[in-house]
GROMACS .gro file of C-alpha atoms in nm:
model
  251
    1MET     CA    1  -2.025   3.641  -1.887
    2PHE     CA    2  -1.852   3.427  -1.612
    3SER     CA    3  -1.560   3.396  -1.793
    4LYS     CA    4  -1.531   3.698  -1.865
    5VAL     CA    5  -1.552   3.859  -1.481
    6LEU     CA    6  -1.306   3.566  -1.312
    7PRO     CA    7  -0.991   3.719  -1.425
    8ARG     CA    8  -1.083   4.079  -1.311
    9VAL     CA    9  -1.175   3.929  -0.992
   10LEU     CA   10  -0.872   3.718  -1.025
   11SER     CA   11  -0.631   4.024  -1.039
   12ALA     CA   12  -0.825   4.243  -0.806
   13LEU     CA   13  -0.740   3.976  -0.543
   14MET     CA   14  -0.386   3.901  -0.601
   15LYS     CA   15  -0.333   4.241  -0.517
   16TYR     CA   16  -0.414   4.170  -0.180
   17MET     CA   17  -0.267   3.819  -0.159
   18ARG     CA   18   0.010   3.973   0.056
   19SER     CA   19  -0.227   4.119   0.311
   20TYR     CA   20  -0.460   3.809   0.358
   21ILE     CA   21  -0.174   3.555   0.318
   22VAL     CA   22   0.054   3.645   0.626
   23PHE     CA   23   0.350   3.465   0.765
   24PRO     CA   24   0.406   3.512   1.178
   25GLU     CA   25   0.653   3.816   1.290
   26GLU     CA   26   0.898   3.788   1.512
   27ASP     CA   27   0.665   3.968   1.722
   28ASP     CA   28   0.423   3.730   1.715
   29LEU     CA   29   0.609   3.404   1.769
   30ALA     CA   30   0.565   3.351   2.125
   31THR     CA   31   0.180   3.319   2.062
   32VAL     CA   32   0.194   3.110   1.749
   33LYS     CA   33   0.405   2.864   1.961
   34GLY     CA   34   0.162   2.864   2.217
   35ASP     CA   35  -0.114   2.791   2.026
   36PHE     CA   36   0.056   2.522   1.845
   37TYR     CA   37   0.195   2.433   2.207
   38ALA     CA   38  -0.154   2.351   2.310
   39LEU     CA   39  -0.216   2.125   2.012
   40GLY     CA   40   0.041   1.824   2.082
   41HIS     CA   41   0.288   1.954   2.356
   42ASN     CA   42   0.569   2.046   2.117
   43PRO     CA   43   0.754   2.290   2.188
   44ASN     CA   44   0.879   2.563   1.945
   45ILE     CA   45   0.620   2.517   1.637
   46ILE     CA   46   0.514   2.795   1.374
   47GLY     CA   47   0.389   2.656   1.147
   48ALA     CA   48   0.281   2.287   1.017
   49ILE     CA   49   0.373   2.243   0.597
   50ASP     CA   50   0.234   1.961   0.381
   51GLY     CA   51   0.107   1.974  -0.009
   52THR     CA   52  -0.213   1.882  -0.132
   53HIS     CA   53  -0.345   1.793  -0.486
   54VAL     CA   54  -0.601   2.051  -0.687
   55ALA     CA   55  -0.714   1.853  -0.993
   56LEU     CA   56  -0.735   2.051  -1.287
   57VAL     CA   57  -0.753   1.968  -1.712
   58PRO     CA   58  -0.380   2.010  -1.835
   59PRO     CA   59  -0.229   2.209  -2.135
   60LYS     CA   60  -0.219   1.984  -2.430
   61GLY     CA   61   0.102   1.820  -2.513
   62SER     CA   62   0.192   1.848  -2.137
   63GLU     CA   63  -0.033   1.630  -1.968
   64GLN     CA   64   0.232   1.362  -1.839
   65VAL     CA   65   0.384   1.671  -1.624
   66TYR     CA   66   0.071   1.716  -1.467
   67ARG     CA   67   0.016   1.375  -1.417
   68ASN     CA   68   0.054   1.314  -0.993
   69ARG     CA   69   0.068   0.931  -0.855
   70LYS     CA   70  -0.290   0.872  -0.828
   71SER     CA   71  -0.291   0.877  -1.203
   72TYR     CA   72  -0.469   1.246  -1.247
   73HIS     CA   73  -0.359   1.577  -1.338
   74SER     CA   74  -0.348   1.835  -1.067
   75MET     CA   75  -0.125   2.090  -0.956
   76ASN     CA   76   0.065   2.049  -0.627
   77VAL     CA   77  -0.008   2.296  -0.401
   78GLN     CA   78   0.165   2.335  -0.056
   79VAL     CA   79   0.067   2.493   0.248
   80VAL     CA   80   0.188   2.640   0.584
   81CYS     CA   81  -0.033   2.677   0.874
   82LEU     CA   82  -0.133   2.812   1.197
   83ALA     CA   83  -0.302   2.645   1.492
   84ASP     CA   84  -0.602   2.817   1.444
   85GLN     CA   85  -0.584   2.685   1.046
   86TYR     CA   86  -0.527   2.967   0.913
   87ILE     CA   87  -0.286   3.002   0.599
   88SER     CA   88   0.039   3.158   0.617
   89HIS     CA   89   0.154   3.040   0.314
   90VAL     CA   90   0.049   2.932  -0.002
   91ASN     CA   91   0.302   2.824  -0.290
   92ALA     CA   92   0.055   2.731  -0.599
   93LYS     CA   93   0.286   2.665  -0.954
   94PHE     CA   94   0.432   2.341  -0.976
   95PRO     CA   95   0.268   2.057  -1.174
   96GLY     CA   96   0.102   1.753  -1.012
   97SER     CA   97   0.405   1.510  -1.089
   98VAL     CA   98   0.678   1.738  -0.879
   99HIS     CA   99   0.746   1.614  -0.491
  100ASP     CA  100   0.705   1.834  -0.157
  101ALA     CA  101   1.036   1.845  -0.092
  102TYR     CA  102   1.087   2.016  -0.429
  103VAL     CA  103   0.795   2.273  -0.407
  104MET     CA  104   0.956   2.355  -0.051
  105ARG     CA  105   1.286   2.406  -0.167
  106ASN     CA  106   1.174   2.636  -0.487
  107SER     CA  107   0.918   2.846  -0.245
  108SER     CA  108   1.034   3.171   0.012
  109ILE     CA  109   1.007   2.950   0.279
  110PRO     CA  110   1.347   2.825   0.353
  111TYR     CA  111   1.510   3.201   0.343
  112VAL     CA  112   1.199   3.313   0.570
  113MET     CA  113   1.266   3.030   0.814
  114GLU     CA  114   1.664   3.056   0.839
  115GLN     CA  115   1.598   3.442   0.887
  116LEU     CA  116   1.411   3.347   1.219
  117GLN     CA  117   1.688   3.012   1.346
  118ARG     CA  118   1.771   3.250   1.614
  119HIS     CA  119   1.462   3.219   1.778
  120ARG     CA  120   1.533   2.822   1.749
  121VAL     CA  121   1.167   2.752   1.599
  122TRP     CA  122   1.057   2.538   1.311
  123LEU     CA  123   0.803   2.376   1.111
  124LEU     CA  124   0.620   2.017   1.092
  125GLY     CA  125   0.626   1.832   0.790
  126ASP     CA  126   0.593   1.464   0.694
  127SER     CA  127   0.859   1.243   0.616
  128GLY     CA  128   0.781   1.324   0.223
  129TYR     CA  129   1.029   1.623   0.343
  130PRO     CA  130   1.392   1.611   0.442
  131ASN     CA  131   1.494   1.710   0.822
  132LEU     CA  132   1.662   2.053   0.846
  133SER     CA  133   1.742   2.322   1.099
  134TRP     CA  134   1.443   2.438   1.015
  135LEU     CA  135   1.194   2.158   0.973
  136LEU     CA  136   1.114   1.869   1.169
  137THR     CA  137   1.016   1.559   1.065
  138PRO     CA  138   0.934   1.181   1.204
  139VAL     CA  139   1.133   0.962   1.318
  140ARG     CA  140   1.108   0.669   1.075
  141ASN     CA  141   1.217   0.358   1.295
  142PRO     CA  142   1.164   0.486   1.678
  143ARG     CA  143   1.423   0.317   1.887
  144THR     CA  144   1.339   0.461   2.198
  145ARG     CA  145   1.046   0.580   2.432
  146ALA     CA  146   1.188   0.919   2.375
  147GLU     CA  147   1.132   0.889   2.021
  148GLU     CA  148   0.789   0.743   2.042
  149ARG     CA  149   0.675   1.043   2.255
  150TYR     CA  150   0.860   1.284   1.990
  151ASN     CA  151   0.619   1.043   1.687
  152GLU     CA  152   0.315   1.105   1.905
  153ALA     CA  153   0.314   1.455   1.982
  154HIS     CA  154   0.452   1.526   1.619
  155GLY     CA  155   0.190   1.399   1.508
  156ARG     CA  156  -0.105   1.548   1.680
  157THR     CA  157   0.020   1.894   1.640
  158ARG     CA  158   0.064   1.811   1.238
  159ARG     CA  159  -0.262   1.733   1.199
  160ILE     CA  160  -0.382   2.081   1.212
  161ILE     CA  161  -0.250   2.061   0.859
  162GLU     CA  162  -0.447   1.808   0.707
  163ARG     CA  163  -0.784   1.975   0.890
  164THR     CA  164  -0.681   2.306   0.714
  165PHE     CA  165  -0.735   2.128   0.361
  166GLY     CA  166  -0.982   1.983   0.456
  167LEU     CA  167  -1.175   2.269   0.586
  168LEU     CA  168  -1.016   2.447   0.291
  169LYS     CA  169  -1.166   2.212   0.030
  170ALA     CA  170  -1.468   2.164   0.155
  171ARG     CA  171  -1.594   2.556   0.204
  172PHE     CA  172  -1.423   2.592  -0.192
  173ARG     CA  173  -1.560   2.281  -0.384
  174CYS     CA  174  -1.379   2.377  -0.694
  175LEU     CA  175  -1.030   2.278  -0.473
  176HIS     CA  176  -1.201   1.933  -0.388
  177MET     CA  177  -1.203   1.653  -0.678
  178THR     CA  178  -1.603   1.627  -0.589
  179GLY     CA  179  -1.596   1.950  -0.768
  180GLY     CA  180  -1.470   1.841  -1.063
  181SER     CA  181  -1.124   1.961  -1.215
  182LEU     CA  182  -1.033   2.355  -1.313
  183MET     CA  183  -1.095   2.388  -1.652
  184TYR     CA  184  -0.873   2.649  -1.670
  185SER     CA  185  -0.474   2.765  -1.761
  186PRO     CA  186  -0.249   2.633  -1.531
  187LYS     CA  187  -0.146   3.022  -1.434
  188LYS     CA  188  -0.505   3.084  -1.320
  189VAL     CA  189  -0.559   2.772  -1.179
  190CYS     CA  190  -0.301   2.870  -0.925
  191HIS     CA  191  -0.467   3.207  -0.869
  192ILE     CA  192  -0.796   3.038  -0.782
  193ILE     CA  193  -0.631   2.825  -0.540
  194VAL     CA  194  -0.447   3.158  -0.348
  195ALA     CA  195  -0.808   3.350  -0.436
  196CYS     CA  196  -0.924   3.058  -0.238
  197CYS     CA  197  -0.707   3.061   0.057
  198MET     CA  198  -0.752   3.416   0.101
  199LEU     CA  199  -1.078   3.383   0.162
  200HIS     CA  200  -1.065   3.087   0.358
  201ASN     CA  201  -0.813   3.303   0.612
  202LEU     CA  202  -1.073   3.624   0.576
  203ALA     CA  203  -1.357   3.350   0.678
  204LEU     CA  204  -1.152   3.278   1.003
  205ARG     CA  205  -1.106   3.625   1.096
  206ARG     CA  206  -1.421   3.744   1.070
  207GLN     CA  207  -1.564   3.411   1.215
  208VAL     CA  208  -1.767   3.276   0.960
  209PRO     CA  209  -1.952   3.000   1.002
  210PHE     CA  210  -1.918   2.680   0.818
  211LEU     CA  211  -2.189   2.397   0.860
  212HIS     CA  212  -2.067   2.037   0.796
  213GLU     CA  213  -2.345   1.926   0.599
  214ASP     CA  214  -2.244   2.178   0.342
  215GLY     CA  215  -1.880   1.976   0.258
  216PRO     CA  216  -1.822   1.723   0.035
  217ASP     CA  217  -1.967   1.411   0.145
  218GLY     CA  218  -2.132   1.614   0.425
  219GLY     CA  219  -1.856   1.681   0.675
  220VAL     CA  220  -1.506   1.835   0.683
  221VAL     CA  221  -1.301   1.478   0.717
  222ALA     CA  222  -1.395   1.372   0.328
  223ALA     CA  223  -1.296   1.684   0.176
  224VAL     CA  224  -0.881   1.574   0.335
  225GLU     CA  225  -0.665   1.452   0.024
  226PRO     CA  226  -0.325   1.486   0.111
  227VAL     CA  227   0.000   1.427  -0.104
  228GLU     CA  228   0.141   1.056  -0.037
  229SER     CA  229   0.504   1.068  -0.049
  230GLU     CA  230   0.750   0.785  -0.103
  231GLU     CA  231   1.067   0.930  -0.054
  232GLU     CA  232   1.328   0.778   0.172
  233GLU     CA  233   1.487   0.969   0.458
  234ASP     CA  234   1.806   1.152   0.304
  235ASP     CA  235   2.149   1.083   0.476
  236GLY     CA  236   2.154   1.441   0.461
  237ASP     CA  237   1.899   1.501   0.661
  238ASP     CA  238   1.996   1.701   0.940
  239THR     CA  239   1.930   1.451   1.162
  240ASP     CA  240   2.175   1.593   1.443
  241ASN     CA  241   1.916   1.885   1.492
  242ARG     CA  242   1.609   1.615   1.533
  243ASP     CA  243   1.806   1.452   1.806
  244THR     CA  244   1.886   1.726   2.022
  245VAL     CA  245   1.519   1.821   2.023
  246ILE     CA  246   1.371   1.458   2.130
  247GLN     CA  247   1.666   1.467   2.402
  248GLN     CA  248   1.574   1.807   2.545
  249TYR     CA  249   1.223   1.839   2.541
  250PHE     CA  250   1.109   1.447   2.523
  251GLN     CA  251   1.350   1.222   2.714
   0.00000   0.00000   0.00000
């Protein structure tokens, strides 16, 4: 019975995705930047971006495509969150073997952020992402106190995405390893992930309480499974932009 109802429920929810997962609009930027600044004194930030894995049983013949670096099969899900853990963007359509940077480049995020560049706003990402005019990553080998201060502020602020993954996976156990692997087609798994993100946002906006003891292993932290990157910083990264930010705000 459940397998018959699930497709109809997911289909109905997908129609309202753009009403429940919304990227900040220009009128909201000042408030969003203020909320992020309160987290780590990092200016002009409107989102934290990262990827996480959701385990699934892969289609026959495609097992290797879905095998991630931790040697299990998964979807690589990219999320952008706000300072209050609201999910403003989700991209869930790539197998676990795909890197975060590839997922980001093949999403709507580059287009949206380029449209907002006149406001001098940025997303924060870890070192698995390229440093771009609208995406700031940590300095891998800081040499000055200003670079160290930038990294400290970056880390304090970007932790919100890991806490968001923790809350999302603790509230929806099907997305966490302790809930087992999702036994559906990759397309349906993507719809389940997006639906959970929508319900996560709805729960935040409706102030639905979350009890820590309800989460995996008794807490939200146990649900965090960020994607680890082995990519090196690219010589083509826009480090001039990051250097300008460091000079203006962290000297």
